[in-house]
Amino acid sequence: MEKAYDHINWDFLLYMLSRCGFGERWRKWMRHCMSTARFSVLVNGDPVGFFNNLWGLQQGDSLSPLLFVIIMKALSRMMSAAVEGGFFSRFSVENINISHLLFANDTLLFCEANVGHIQSLKAILLCFEAVSSLKINLAETEMVAVGEVRNIRGLANILGCAVSLLLLKYLGLSLGATFKAKAIWEEVMEKLENRLAG
């Protein structure tokens, strides 16, 4: 999926800000920031740096991750409504029902391996793309079967995505591996130690 700052529909973003409870004054400020080439923010009355529109000049100056989260709230609500409407069901793990997980600009969607659920999922993604103007890149999307799924290639063709198998890496962790496997956690511990050492 594209990031919010690439091609976002600004009216949709302002609508989402309203739905999330941001006041009119804040939304006017955001609209001004979106339409201005460069601006500065006052902190305790003093200007703090300059931003190149809403997305920032430097890595840490950007508001785009926060705006992306707000935009993705719409996809989250659409997924929840589809589950409540019976268009597909959640994945159950130890009394926790999950239909989707959103992390940074990655999205994991869970549903049953049947044609109706995949068609519903495709419809949701197309609707989200239409209202947000964010392109869903199905060419980089992978369908992963949990357990045996005989018609996985046919289901992937409906969605227009590739098929992948467990064991795969996501956020540096091996999905599908036994969580108690020492090798899995050694890699995580090494990454944490490297971060803490820095």
XYZ file of C-alpha atoms in Angstrom:
198
model
C 0.000 0.000 0.000
C 1.225 3.494 -0.756
C 2.147 5.693 2.152
C -0.277 8.476 3.056
C 1.928 11.278 1.806
C 2.191 9.885 -1.727
C -1.309 10.389 -3.128
C -3.723 10.814 -0.261
C -7.126 12.371 -0.837
C -6.858 15.423 1.453
C -10.611 15.789 1.837
C -10.755 12.197 3.058
C -7.959 12.873 5.558
C -9.813 15.908 6.905
C -13.000 13.822 7.121
C -11.095 11.158 9.085
C -9.685 13.811 11.419
C -13.259 14.938 12.062
C -14.421 11.352 12.688
C -11.514 10.860 15.131
C -12.708 13.854 17.174
C -10.258 16.562 16.071
C -11.851 19.987 16.379
C -12.552 22.398 13.543
C -9.663 24.665 14.512
C -7.169 21.794 14.349
C -8.550 20.661 10.985
C -8.165 24.210 9.611
C -4.539 24.209 10.771
C -3.968 20.856 9.079
C -5.607 22.068 5.854
C -3.315 25.105 5.915
C -0.256 22.918 6.523
C -1.230 20.657 3.607
C -1.565 23.603 1.242
C 1.571 25.492 2.340
C 4.987 24.749 0.889
C 6.888 25.558 4.082
C 5.942 26.356 7.665
C 7.334 26.476 11.184
C 5.793 25.419 14.473
C 5.891 27.548 17.618
C 6.779 25.749 20.840
C 6.420 27.962 23.921
C 6.340 30.987 21.607
C 9.571 30.156 19.733
C 9.747 28.787 16.166
C 11.161 25.258 16.038
C 12.657 24.410 12.630
C 10.971 24.547 9.275
C 8.897 21.841 7.668
C 8.539 21.195 3.959
C 4.726 21.050 3.930
C 3.252 18.354 6.177
C 5.911 15.734 5.555
C 9.081 17.399 6.870
C 12.566 18.013 5.529
C 14.352 15.578 7.782
C 13.605 12.021 8.810
C 12.298 12.860 12.287
C 10.294 15.954 11.288
C 7.498 14.178 9.487
C 3.870 13.948 10.572
C 3.162 11.378 7.869
C 3.283 8.276 10.135
C 0.572 9.792 12.339
C -1.575 10.699 9.346
C -1.085 7.217 7.903
C -2.420 5.723 11.147
C -5.497 7.970 10.928
C -6.121 6.958 7.301
C -5.687 3.276 8.155
C -8.369 3.631 10.813
C -10.833 3.779 7.915
C -9.618 0.422 6.587
C -9.804 -0.993 10.100
C -13.437 0.154 10.451
C -14.315 -1.271 7.036
C -12.818 -4.639 8.003
C -14.691 -4.677 11.313
C -17.986 -3.791 9.590
C -17.471 -6.613 7.074
C -16.913 -9.102 9.888
C -20.006 -7.854 11.750
C -22.006 -8.123 8.508
C -20.951 -11.753 8.078
C -18.951 -11.186 4.886
C -16.021 -12.973 6.459
C -14.965 -14.193 9.861
C -12.119 -13.453 12.192
C -9.134 -15.654 12.937
C -9.322 -16.977 16.493
C -6.229 -17.339 18.683
C -6.709 -18.277 22.345
C -10.066 -16.443 22.752
C -8.848 -13.423 20.740
C -10.565 -12.837 17.405
C -8.514 -11.004 14.776
C -9.539 -9.895 11.289
C -6.591 -7.592 10.638
C -3.371 -6.210 12.080
C -1.882 -2.872 11.043
C 1.748 -2.050 11.704
C 3.578 0.922 10.146
C 2.730 0.585 6.448
C 2.194 -3.188 6.605
C -1.213 -4.783 6.846
C -2.056 -8.384 7.727
C -5.600 -9.490 6.841
C -7.102 -12.750 8.097
C -10.066 -14.613 6.634
C -11.307 -18.081 5.785
C -10.091 -19.737 2.617
C -13.261 -19.485 0.583
C -14.231 -17.579 -2.530
C -16.870 -15.395 -0.845
C -14.480 -14.139 1.811
C -11.760 -13.336 -0.718
C -14.249 -11.500 -2.944
C -15.429 -9.488 0.079
C -11.832 -8.681 0.954
C -11.142 -7.501 -2.598
C -14.266 -5.300 -2.509
C -13.142 -3.708 0.770
C -9.681 -2.998 -0.612
C -11.122 -1.470 -3.788
C -13.519 0.725 -1.767
C -10.708 1.848 0.530
C -8.557 2.667 -2.501
C -11.397 4.689 -4.033
C -12.100 6.826 -0.951
C -8.515 7.331 0.227
C -6.751 7.504 -3.174
C -4.060 5.175 -1.776
C -3.144 2.485 -4.285
C -3.315 -1.081 -3.035
C -0.306 -2.837 -4.539
C -1.587 -6.386 -4.961
C 1.523 -7.306 -6.962
C 3.500 -7.025 -3.708
C 0.784 -8.708 -1.667
C 1.120 -12.327 -0.597
C -1.530 -14.831 0.395
C -0.309 -17.289 3.015
C -2.238 -20.432 3.900
C -2.430 -21.504 7.512
C -2.908 -25.257 7.368
C -3.832 -27.080 4.191
C -5.690 -25.037 1.575
C -6.276 -26.896 -1.685
C -7.475 -23.985 -3.818
C -4.973 -21.332 -2.640
C -3.837 -20.455 -6.182
C -7.428 -19.874 -7.276
C -8.081 -17.688 -4.238
C -4.897 -15.710 -4.888
C -5.978 -15.179 -8.502
C -9.251 -13.624 -7.318
C -7.301 -11.134 -5.239
C -4.566 -10.764 -7.872
C -1.702 -11.531 -5.508
C 1.130 -14.024 -5.103
C 1.117 -17.139 -2.933
C 3.666 -17.613 -0.176
C 4.219 -20.334 2.380
C 5.007 -20.343 6.062
C 7.944 -20.046 7.194
C 8.363 -16.414 6.168
C 9.872 -13.301 7.726
C 7.758 -10.407 8.950
C 9.325 -7.494 10.835
C 12.449 -9.604 11.277
C 10.619 -12.500 12.935
C 9.924 -15.890 11.417
C 6.192 -16.492 11.050
C 5.137 -20.097 11.240
C 8.071 -21.160 13.385
C 7.645 -22.701 16.799
C 7.681 -19.726 19.161
C 9.757 -21.718 21.655
C 12.514 -22.399 19.117
C 15.713 -20.923 20.531
C 16.995 -19.897 17.080
C 14.015 -17.562 16.597
C 14.651 -15.651 19.808
C 18.449 -15.546 19.377
C 17.943 -13.350 16.309
C 15.532 -11.081 18.214
C 17.894 -10.816 21.183
C 20.804 -9.978 18.881
C 18.818 -7.152 17.293
C 17.814 -5.797 20.708
C 21.391 -5.947 21.973
C 22.615 -4.073 18.871
C 19.972 -1.369 19.376
C 20.769 -0.996 23.062
C 24.512 -0.869 22.373
C 23.969 2.056 19.983
